Amino acid sequence: MTQIPSDQLIPLPPAASAKRKKAVRKLVPVPSDAPEQLAFYQSLFGTPSGTGYTFDLWDAIPKFVLSKTRYHKQATVFETSFVWDDKTIPVEIMPALIRRSAASTVLEAVLPGPREELVWRILIEMAAEQSMPQLYEAKVDKLRYGRVDFTLNGLRDRLASRGKGYRLDELREALVVLKRAECHVKHLNIPDSYDNYLTSLYFAGESIADGEALTHCVAFLNPIVTNSILNLECCPIDSEKVCNLNHSLARWLITKISNRYRQAEQDDAQKGKGYPLLLTTIIQEACLVATERTKLRDQAVRVREALNELAESGYLCGFPRAYDEEPRYARAHRVGRTSLIDVKWTIYLSSRFAETIVAGNAEMAARRERRRQIPAVSPTRRLGCAG
């Protein structure tokens, strides 16, 4: 954990370097008859209610920190990494500086965590369900951004239906964190302009419906996600069922498996084929926060609890087993007791969950086929790929 110098905390993070300056992006709507707008619409058309998407690159990047502490007196950078195209890529997650209330004069640092992760999932659902999803383009960098219109009340009600109760002020704060926090991926093909979770956020006024004040919001998805939608580098996932999971680590695990294990087949578990994951990889990519007293065994317990919840929820195979666990030990010195250095899990998917992956692959293949019938779309950058 690296501390941001105190002279760089005002007014907002994260000026990690004095040389680093970001251009102000003015977003303008793409014309409704433009091929790009048509492609954006067709990419999301027909998405069933409660369905979200996993995005090839975005969902590989560590971005939500699993910590029991939400507010911090001092802003710190959370450093981690992930593997992409067989390369280890460093990541820095910069906290948002917020005031807990309008009357407060104290800025506190908040890293995007489980609350922001749940809000993000609902935003992707809402983006997919819009009758006419809108695409915007920045005048400065010509990158494209998907617009999402919603109300805080709608966000609250959808989360409440999945057993996640948040007040309106808590959801507003989560949206502000998604706008102000940044995730720096140190890769040549991912410029600084992709840092924000949400590129822009507006609270656009209130109206009264059924005696309740509705706060209208407009958010713009970052270019990595928008680009993945345009290029159909995404796959559907039952977001409603995922949000019902209690452990945030369980939600991360099933999202990663759904995103990366697209070759799954219904009879894989019976054949002894599973998805391998190391504890050290999970700690890095799921952003598991550890204290000085946290031992590797404690982190293994967290993963085991998450896997057990996935098994109980029908994601993992019930027979003969949901997963295999292989602890790895080594001696710190040539003599003495051995200590745990890692754990390898082989995770076996249920035939029902594997069937949803197979069906999702077929759906995206059909969408790509329909895309070929659209007039030529100007190329969009494929982010994070070699070359």
Short mmCIF file of C-alpha atoms in Angstrom, two decimals:
data_model
loop_
_atom_site.label_atom_id
_atom_site.label_comp_id
_atom_site.label_asym_id
_atom_site.label_seq_id
_atom_site.Cartn_x
_atom_site.Cartn_y
_atom_site.Cartn_z
CA MET A 1 0.00 0.00 0.00
CA THR A 2 1.48 3.32 -1.12
CA GLN A 3 0.39 6.60 0.45
CA ILE A 4 -0.57 9.51 -1.77
CA PRO A 5 1.33 12.64 -0.70
CA SER A 6 -0.89 14.92 1.37
CA ASP A 7 -0.37 17.88 -0.98
CA GLN A 8 -2.06 15.88 -3.75
CA LEU A 9 -5.27 15.04 -1.87
CA ILE A 10 -7.10 18.29 -2.63
CA PRO A 11 -9.53 18.71 -4.23
CA LEU A 12 -9.99 15.20 -5.61
CA PRO A 13 -7.75 12.19 -6.16
CA PRO A 14 -5.79 10.91 -7.78
CA ALA A 15 -3.00 13.12 -9.13
CA ALA A 16 -0.40 10.39 -8.72
CA SER A 17 2.05 12.45 -10.72
CA ALA A 18 2.24 16.17 -11.28
CA LYS A 19 2.91 15.50 -14.96
CA ARG A 20 -0.30 13.54 -15.36
CA LYS A 21 -3.08 15.70 -16.76
CA LYS A 22 -6.41 14.53 -18.14
CA ALA A 23 -8.29 16.35 -20.86
CA VAL A 24 -11.82 17.42 -20.05
CA ARG A 25 -14.11 15.23 -22.11
CA LYS A 26 -17.16 16.81 -23.69
CA LEU A 27 -19.54 14.07 -24.78
CA VAL A 28 -21.86 14.48 -27.76
CA PRO A 29 -24.52 11.99 -28.94
CA VAL A 30 -23.73 9.81 -31.94
CA PRO A 31 -26.39 10.44 -34.66
CA SER A 32 -29.28 7.97 -34.44
CA ASP A 33 -28.75 6.83 -38.05
CA ALA A 34 -25.00 6.27 -37.66
CA PRO A 35 -23.79 2.66 -38.08
CA GLU A 36 -22.13 2.81 -34.64
CA GLN A 37 -25.41 3.77 -32.94
CA LEU A 38 -27.24 0.98 -34.76
CA ALA A 39 -24.54 -1.50 -33.76
CA PHE A 40 -24.76 -0.39 -30.11
CA TYR A 41 -28.52 -0.83 -30.16
CA GLN A 42 -28.38 -4.27 -31.77
CA SER A 43 -25.67 -5.44 -29.36
CA LEU A 44 -28.08 -5.01 -26.45
CA PHE A 45 -31.44 -5.57 -28.18
CA GLY A 46 -33.54 -8.38 -26.75
CA THR A 47 -31.67 -8.73 -23.45
CA PRO A 48 -34.06 -10.37 -20.94
CA SER A 49 -34.82 -8.55 -17.68
CA GLY A 50 -32.34 -9.38 -14.93
CA THR A 51 -29.58 -10.26 -17.37
CA GLY A 52 -26.20 -8.58 -17.20
CA TYR A 53 -22.97 -9.07 -19.14
CA THR A 54 -19.41 -9.98 -18.38
CA PHE A 55 -16.86 -8.08 -20.44
CA ASP A 56 -13.70 -9.81 -21.63
CA LEU A 57 -11.16 -7.23 -20.46
CA TRP A 58 -13.11 -5.23 -17.86
CA ASP A 59 -14.07 -8.26 -15.79
CA ALA A 60 -10.48 -9.51 -15.83
CA ILE A 61 -9.24 -6.28 -14.21
CA PRO A 62 -9.19 -6.17 -10.36
CA LYS A 63 -11.35 -3.19 -9.42
CA PHE A 64 -13.49 -3.78 -6.32
CA VAL A 65 -11.61 -4.08 -3.02
CA LEU A 66 -12.99 -6.63 -0.54
CA SER A 67 -12.34 -4.96 2.80
CA LYS A 68 -14.32 -4.70 6.04
CA THR A 69 -13.33 -1.03 6.43
CA ARG A 70 -15.10 1.45 4.14
CA TYR A 71 -13.91 4.89 5.25
CA HIS A 72 -10.25 5.79 5.63
CA LYS A 73 -8.75 8.93 7.16
CA GLN A 74 -5.85 8.84 4.73
CA ALA A 75 -6.01 8.10 1.02
CA THR A 76 -3.94 5.12 -0.04
CA VAL A 77 -3.39 3.43 -3.37
CA PHE A 78 -4.35 -0.24 -3.53
CA GLU A 79 -1.79 -2.05 -5.68
CA THR A 80 -2.44 -5.41 -7.31
CA SER A 81 -2.10 -7.15 -10.69
CA PHE A 82 -3.81 -9.55 -13.07
CA VAL A 83 -2.84 -11.81 -15.96
CA TRP A 84 -3.91 -10.91 -19.50
CA ASP A 85 -2.56 -12.48 -22.70
CA ASP A 86 -0.10 -14.45 -20.52
CA LYS A 87 1.35 -11.21 -19.14
CA THR A 88 1.16 -9.92 -15.57
CA ILE A 89 -0.23 -6.38 -15.69
CA PRO A 90 0.05 -4.05 -12.64
CA VAL A 91 -3.06 -2.23 -11.44
CA GLU A 92 -3.45 0.74 -9.08
CA ILE A 93 -6.87 1.47 -7.58
CA MET A 94 -7.16 5.07 -6.46
CA PRO A 95 -9.79 5.91 -3.83
CA ALA A 96 -12.52 8.50 -4.11
CA LEU A 97 -12.48 11.41 -1.68
CA ILE A 98 -15.97 12.08 -0.36
CA ARG A 99 -17.85 13.81 2.45
CA ARG A 100 -20.18 11.54 4.41
CA SER A 101 -22.78 14.30 4.57
CA ALA A 102 -23.38 17.70 3.01
CA ALA A 103 -22.61 19.37 6.34
CA SER A 104 -19.28 17.60 6.76
CA THR A 105 -16.05 19.46 6.02
CA VAL A 106 -13.89 16.33 6.29
CA LEU A 107 -12.87 14.41 3.19
CA GLU A 108 -12.56 10.64 3.64
CA ALA A 109 -11.11 8.10 1.24
CA VAL A 110 -13.29 5.26 -0.06
CA LEU A 111 -12.06 2.43 -2.27
CA PRO A 112 -14.72 0.85 -4.53
CA GLY A 113 -16.00 -2.20 -2.65
CA PRO A 114 -18.96 -4.61 -2.46
CA ARG A 115 -21.56 -1.81 -2.46
CA GLU A 116 -20.12 -0.29 -5.64
CA GLU A 117 -19.82 -3.74 -7.21
CA LEU A 118 -23.55 -4.41 -6.70
CA VAL A 119 -24.49 -0.96 -8.03
CA TRP A 120 -22.28 -1.55 -11.07
CA ARG A 121 -24.03 -4.85 -11.84
CA ILE A 122 -27.44 -3.17 -11.71
CA LEU A 123 -26.25 -0.35 -13.98
CA ILE A 124 -25.18 -2.90 -16.61
CA GLU A 125 -28.61 -4.55 -16.33
CA MET A 126 -30.34 -1.21 -16.78
CA ALA A 127 -28.14 -0.29 -19.74
CA ALA A 128 -29.08 -3.56 -21.46
CA GLU A 129 -32.81 -3.12 -20.78
CA GLN A 130 -33.15 0.41 -22.15
CA SER A 131 -35.55 0.59 -25.09
CA MET A 132 -33.16 2.80 -27.05
CA PRO A 133 -29.61 2.68 -25.61
CA GLN A 134 -27.67 5.79 -26.55
CA LEU A 135 -24.06 6.04 -27.66
CA TYR A 136 -21.97 9.17 -27.11
CA GLU A 137 -18.58 10.24 -28.42
CA ALA A 138 -15.93 12.48 -26.85
CA LYS A 139 -14.77 15.45 -28.90
CA VAL A 140 -11.26 15.21 -27.45
CA ASP A 141 -10.28 11.56 -27.83
CA LYS A 142 -13.11 10.27 -30.10
CA LEU A 143 -13.75 7.40 -27.69
CA ARG A 144 -17.30 6.18 -27.24
CA TYR A 145 -19.41 6.03 -24.10
CA GLY A 146 -22.72 4.29 -23.39
CA ARG A 147 -25.38 6.27 -21.57
CA VAL A 148 -27.57 4.84 -18.79
CA ASP A 149 -30.69 6.65 -17.52
CA PHE A 150 -32.20 5.53 -14.21
CA THR A 151 -33.56 6.70 -10.87
CA LEU A 152 -32.05 6.18 -7.43
CA ASN A 153 -35.37 4.70 -6.34
CA GLY A 154 -35.29 2.16 -9.16
CA LEU A 155 -31.73 1.23 -8.22
CA ARG A 156 -32.77 0.81 -4.57
CA ASP A 157 -35.84 -1.27 -5.39
CA ARG A 158 -33.96 -3.62 -7.71
CA LEU A 159 -31.27 -4.27 -5.10
CA ALA A 160 -33.92 -4.72 -2.39
CA SER A 161 -35.61 -7.42 -4.49
CA ARG A 162 -32.31 -9.33 -4.27
CA GLY A 163 -31.96 -9.04 -0.53
CA LYS A 164 -29.57 -6.06 -0.59
CA GLY A 165 -31.06 -3.15 1.35
CA TYR A 166 -29.44 0.26 0.86
CA ARG A 167 -30.72 3.75 1.61
CA LEU A 168 -30.90 6.33 -1.17
CA ASP A 169 -28.02 8.33 0.33
CA GLU A 170 -25.86 5.18 0.41
CA LEU A 171 -26.58 4.52 -3.27
CA ARG A 172 -25.84 8.13 -4.17
CA GLU A 173 -22.51 7.81 -2.37
CA ALA A 174 -21.73 4.56 -4.22
CA LEU A 175 -22.36 6.27 -7.57
CA VAL A 176 -20.08 9.16 -6.59
CA VAL A 177 -17.36 6.67 -5.63
CA LEU A 178 -17.71 4.98 -9.04
CA LYS A 179 -17.27 8.37 -10.69
CA ARG A 180 -14.37 9.66 -8.60
CA ALA A 181 -12.36 6.49 -7.97
CA GLU A 182 -9.92 5.42 -10.65
CA CYS A 183 -8.40 2.14 -11.74
CA HIS A 184 -5.04 2.60 -13.45
CA VAL A 185 -4.11 -0.36 -15.65
CA LYS A 186 -0.47 -0.09 -16.60
CA HIS A 187 -0.72 -1.34 -20.18
CA LEU A 188 0.41 0.41 -23.36
CA ASN A 189 -2.94 -0.20 -25.08
CA ILE A 190 -4.98 1.24 -22.21
CA PRO A 191 -4.39 5.03 -22.03
CA ASP A 192 -5.08 7.14 -18.95
CA SER A 193 -8.48 8.26 -20.26
CA TYR A 194 -9.90 4.83 -19.32
CA ASP A 195 -9.32 5.27 -15.59
CA ASN A 196 -12.81 5.99 -14.31
CA TYR A 197 -15.44 3.37 -13.57
CA LEU A 198 -18.08 5.86 -14.71
CA THR A 199 -16.86 8.52 -17.13
CA SER A 200 -19.58 11.03 -16.19
CA LEU A 201 -22.40 11.13 -13.65
CA TYR A 202 -25.30 13.56 -13.33
CA PHE A 203 -28.11 13.84 -10.80
CA ALA A 204 -30.65 15.36 -13.15
CA GLY A 205 -33.43 16.55 -10.86
CA GLU A 206 -36.45 15.07 -9.09
CA SER A 207 -40.06 14.26 -9.88
CA ILE A 208 -42.96 12.94 -7.80
CA ALA A 209 -44.50 9.52 -8.50
CA ASP A 210 -46.96 7.77 -6.17
CA GLY A 211 -46.14 10.30 -3.48
CA GLU A 212 -42.40 9.57 -3.58
CA ALA A 213 -39.64 11.84 -4.87
CA LEU A 214 -37.65 10.20 -7.68
CA THR A 215 -34.06 11.29 -8.20
CA HIS A 216 -33.21 10.99 -11.89
CA CYS A 217 -29.63 10.04 -12.79
CA VAL A 218 -27.55 9.81 -15.94
CA ALA A 219 -24.31 7.83 -16.03
CA PHE A 220 -21.85 7.18 -18.84
CA LEU A 221 -20.08 3.82 -18.98
CA ASN A 222 -16.33 3.89 -19.45
CA PRO A 223 -14.83 3.20 -22.92
CA ILE A 224 -13.58 -0.30 -22.04
CA VAL A 225 -17.14 -1.48 -21.36
CA THR A 226 -18.68 0.49 -24.23
CA ASN A 227 -16.02 -0.83 -26.61
CA SER A 228 -16.70 -4.40 -25.46
CA ILE A 229 -20.42 -3.95 -26.21
CA LEU A 230 -19.72 -2.52 -29.66
CA ASN A 231 -17.28 -5.34 -30.50
CA LEU A 232 -19.52 -7.97 -28.85
CA GLU A 233 -16.61 -8.94 -26.58
CA CYS A 234 -19.03 -9.85 -23.82
CA CYS A 235 -21.26 -12.69 -22.67
CA PRO A 236 -24.60 -12.76 -20.84
CA ILE A 237 -24.85 -13.71 -17.18
CA ASP A 238 -27.84 -14.08 -14.88
CA SER A 239 -27.16 -10.91 -12.92
CA GLU A 240 -30.29 -11.31 -10.80
CA LYS A 241 -29.12 -14.68 -9.47
CA VAL A 242 -25.54 -13.46 -8.98
CA CYS A 243 -26.71 -10.44 -6.96
CA ASN A 244 -28.64 -12.77 -4.65
CA LEU A 245 -25.36 -14.32 -3.47
CA ASN A 246 -24.38 -13.09 -0.01
CA HIS A 247 -20.59 -13.35 -0.25
CA SER A 248 -19.02 -10.69 -2.47
CA LEU A 249 -16.18 -13.16 -3.10
CA ALA A 250 -18.73 -15.71 -4.35
CA ARG A 251 -20.02 -13.11 -6.83
CA TRP A 252 -16.47 -12.40 -7.97
CA LEU A 253 -15.65 -16.10 -8.39
CA ILE A 254 -18.70 -16.96 -10.49
CA THR A 255 -18.25 -13.83 -12.63
CA LYS A 256 -14.62 -14.73 -13.31
CA ILE A 257 -15.49 -18.33 -14.14
CA SER A 258 -18.34 -17.25 -16.42
CA ASN A 259 -16.06 -14.74 -18.14
CA ARG A 260 -12.98 -16.94 -18.61
CA TYR A 261 -14.32 -20.52 -18.84
CA ARG A 262 -16.43 -20.17 -21.98
CA GLN A 263 -15.38 -23.61 -23.25
CA ALA A 264 -17.32 -25.32 -20.46
CA GLU A 265 -19.53 -28.29 -21.39
CA GLN A 266 -22.44 -29.84 -19.53
CA ASP A 267 -20.68 -33.12 -18.72
CA ASP A 268 -17.34 -31.62 -17.68
CA ALA A 269 -17.80 -32.51 -13.99
CA GLN A 270 -18.50 -36.16 -14.81
CA LYS A 271 -15.33 -36.22 -16.91
CA GLY A 272 -13.31 -34.73 -14.06
CA LYS A 273 -12.76 -31.45 -15.94
CA GLY A 274 -12.88 -28.29 -13.85
CA TYR A 275 -11.69 -24.71 -13.65
CA PRO A 276 -8.38 -24.33 -11.73
CA LEU A 277 -7.73 -21.38 -9.42
CA LEU A 278 -4.90 -20.64 -7.00
CA LEU A 279 -5.41 -18.89 -3.67
CA THR A 280 -2.61 -16.43 -4.48
CA THR A 281 -4.35 -15.56 -7.76
CA ILE A 282 -7.67 -15.00 -5.98
CA ILE A 283 -6.03 -12.74 -3.37
CA GLN A 284 -4.48 -10.61 -6.12
CA GLU A 285 -7.35 -10.41 -8.59
CA ALA A 286 -10.28 -10.32 -6.13
CA CYS A 287 -8.47 -7.63 -4.09
CA LEU A 288 -8.72 -9.47 -0.77
CA VAL A 289 -7.48 -7.08 1.89
CA ALA A 290 -5.33 -8.57 4.63
CA THR A 291 -4.21 -7.11 7.94
CA GLU A 292 -0.98 -7.87 9.73
CA ARG A 293 -2.80 -10.61 11.66
CA THR A 294 -4.40 -12.18 8.59
CA LYS A 295 -2.87 -15.52 7.72
CA LEU A 296 -3.03 -17.35 4.41
CA ARG A 297 -5.24 -19.92 6.13
CA ASP A 298 -7.77 -17.19 6.92
CA GLN A 299 -7.95 -16.21 3.25
CA ALA A 300 -8.38 -19.87 2.30
CA VAL A 301 -11.35 -20.06 4.69
CA ARG A 302 -12.97 -17.06 2.93
CA VAL A 303 -12.58 -18.76 -0.45
CA ARG A 304 -13.96 -22.04 0.90
CA GLU A 305 -17.04 -20.26 2.31
CA ALA A 306 -17.63 -18.58 -1.06
CA LEU A 307 -17.29 -21.89 -2.93
CA ASN A 308 -19.73 -23.56 -0.53
CA GLU A 309 -22.29 -20.82 -1.18
CA LEU A 310 -21.86 -21.32 -4.94
CA ALA A 311 -22.44 -25.04 -4.46
CA GLU A 312 -25.58 -24.41 -2.39
CA SER A 313 -26.86 -21.97 -5.05
CA GLY A 314 -26.58 -24.56 -7.82
CA TYR A 315 -23.57 -23.13 -9.63
CA LEU A 316 -21.27 -26.02 -8.76
CA CYS A 317 -21.66 -29.75 -9.20
CA GLY A 318 -23.40 -31.55 -6.34
CA PHE A 319 -22.13 -35.03 -7.16
CA PRO A 320 -19.55 -36.38 -6.79
CA ARG A 321 -18.11 -33.09 -5.45
CA ALA A 322 -18.17 -29.33 -6.02
CA TYR A 323 -14.42 -28.80 -5.93
CA ASP A 324 -11.07 -30.37 -5.15
CA GLU A 325 -8.71 -28.62 -2.75
CA GLU A 326 -4.95 -29.13 -2.85
CA PRO A 327 -2.98 -27.26 -0.14
CA ARG A 328 0.68 -26.57 -0.89
CA TYR A 329 3.26 -26.43 1.88
CA ALA A 330 6.91 -25.50 2.07
CA ARG A 331 9.55 -24.91 4.73
CA ALA A 332 10.80 -21.40 5.21
CA HIS A 333 14.15 -22.93 6.14
CA ARG A 334 15.65 -26.34 5.62
CA VAL A 335 14.54 -27.42 9.05
CA GLY A 336 11.41 -26.77 11.05
CA ARG A 337 7.68 -26.97 10.39
CA THR A 338 6.19 -26.51 6.97
CA SER A 339 3.80 -23.62 6.33
CA LEU A 340 1.00 -23.07 3.84
CA ILE A 341 2.20 -21.22 0.72
CA ASP A 342 -0.79 -21.69 -1.60
CA VAL A 343 -3.98 -23.65 -2.26
CA LYS A 344 -5.12 -24.96 -5.64
CA TRP A 345 -8.83 -25.44 -6.20
CA THR A 346 -10.31 -27.30 -9.15
CA ILE A 347 -13.92 -26.11 -9.45
CA TYR A 348 -16.54 -28.34 -11.08
CA LEU A 349 -19.53 -26.57 -12.61
CA SER A 350 -23.05 -27.92 -12.40
CA SER A 351 -24.56 -29.10 -15.68
CA ARG A 352 -27.22 -26.37 -15.36
CA PHE A 353 -24.68 -23.56 -15.05
CA ALA A 354 -22.54 -25.05 -17.84
CA GLU A 355 -25.69 -25.11 -19.98
CA THR A 356 -26.15 -21.35 -19.47
CA ILE A 357 -22.56 -20.78 -20.65
CA VAL A 358 -23.16 -22.90 -23.77
CA ALA A 359 -26.43 -21.05 -24.44
CA GLY A 360 -24.69 -17.70 -23.93
CA ASN A 361 -22.02 -18.65 -26.47
CA ALA A 362 -24.72 -19.54 -29.01
CA GLU A 363 -26.55 -16.26 -28.34
CA MET A 364 -23.43 -14.16 -28.87
CA ALA A 365 -22.60 -16.10 -32.06
CA ALA A 366 -26.08 -15.25 -33.37
CA ARG A 367 -25.59 -11.58 -32.43
CA ARG A 368 -22.26 -11.49 -34.27
CA GLU A 369 -23.93 -12.99 -37.32
CA ARG A 370 -26.61 -10.28 -37.25
CA ARG A 371 -23.86 -7.69 -36.84
CA ARG A 372 -22.41 -8.68 -40.21
CA GLN A 373 -25.62 -7.44 -41.82
CA ILE A 374 -25.11 -3.89 -40.48
CA PRO A 375 -23.39 -1.42 -42.86
CA ALA A 376 -19.69 -0.92 -42.22
CA VAL A 377 -19.02 0.34 -38.71
CA SER A 378 -15.97 2.50 -38.18
CA PRO A 379 -13.41 0.41 -36.25
CA THR A 380 -13.24 0.66 -32.50
CA ARG A 381 -10.03 0.09 -30.66
CA ARG A 382 -9.61 -3.35 -29.14
CA LEU A 383 -8.23 -2.49 -25.78
CA GLY A 384 -5.55 -4.45 -24.03
CA CYS A 385 -4.76 -6.75 -26.94
CA ALA A 386 -1.29 -7.23 -28.28
CA GLY A 387 -0.28 -5.49 -31.42
#
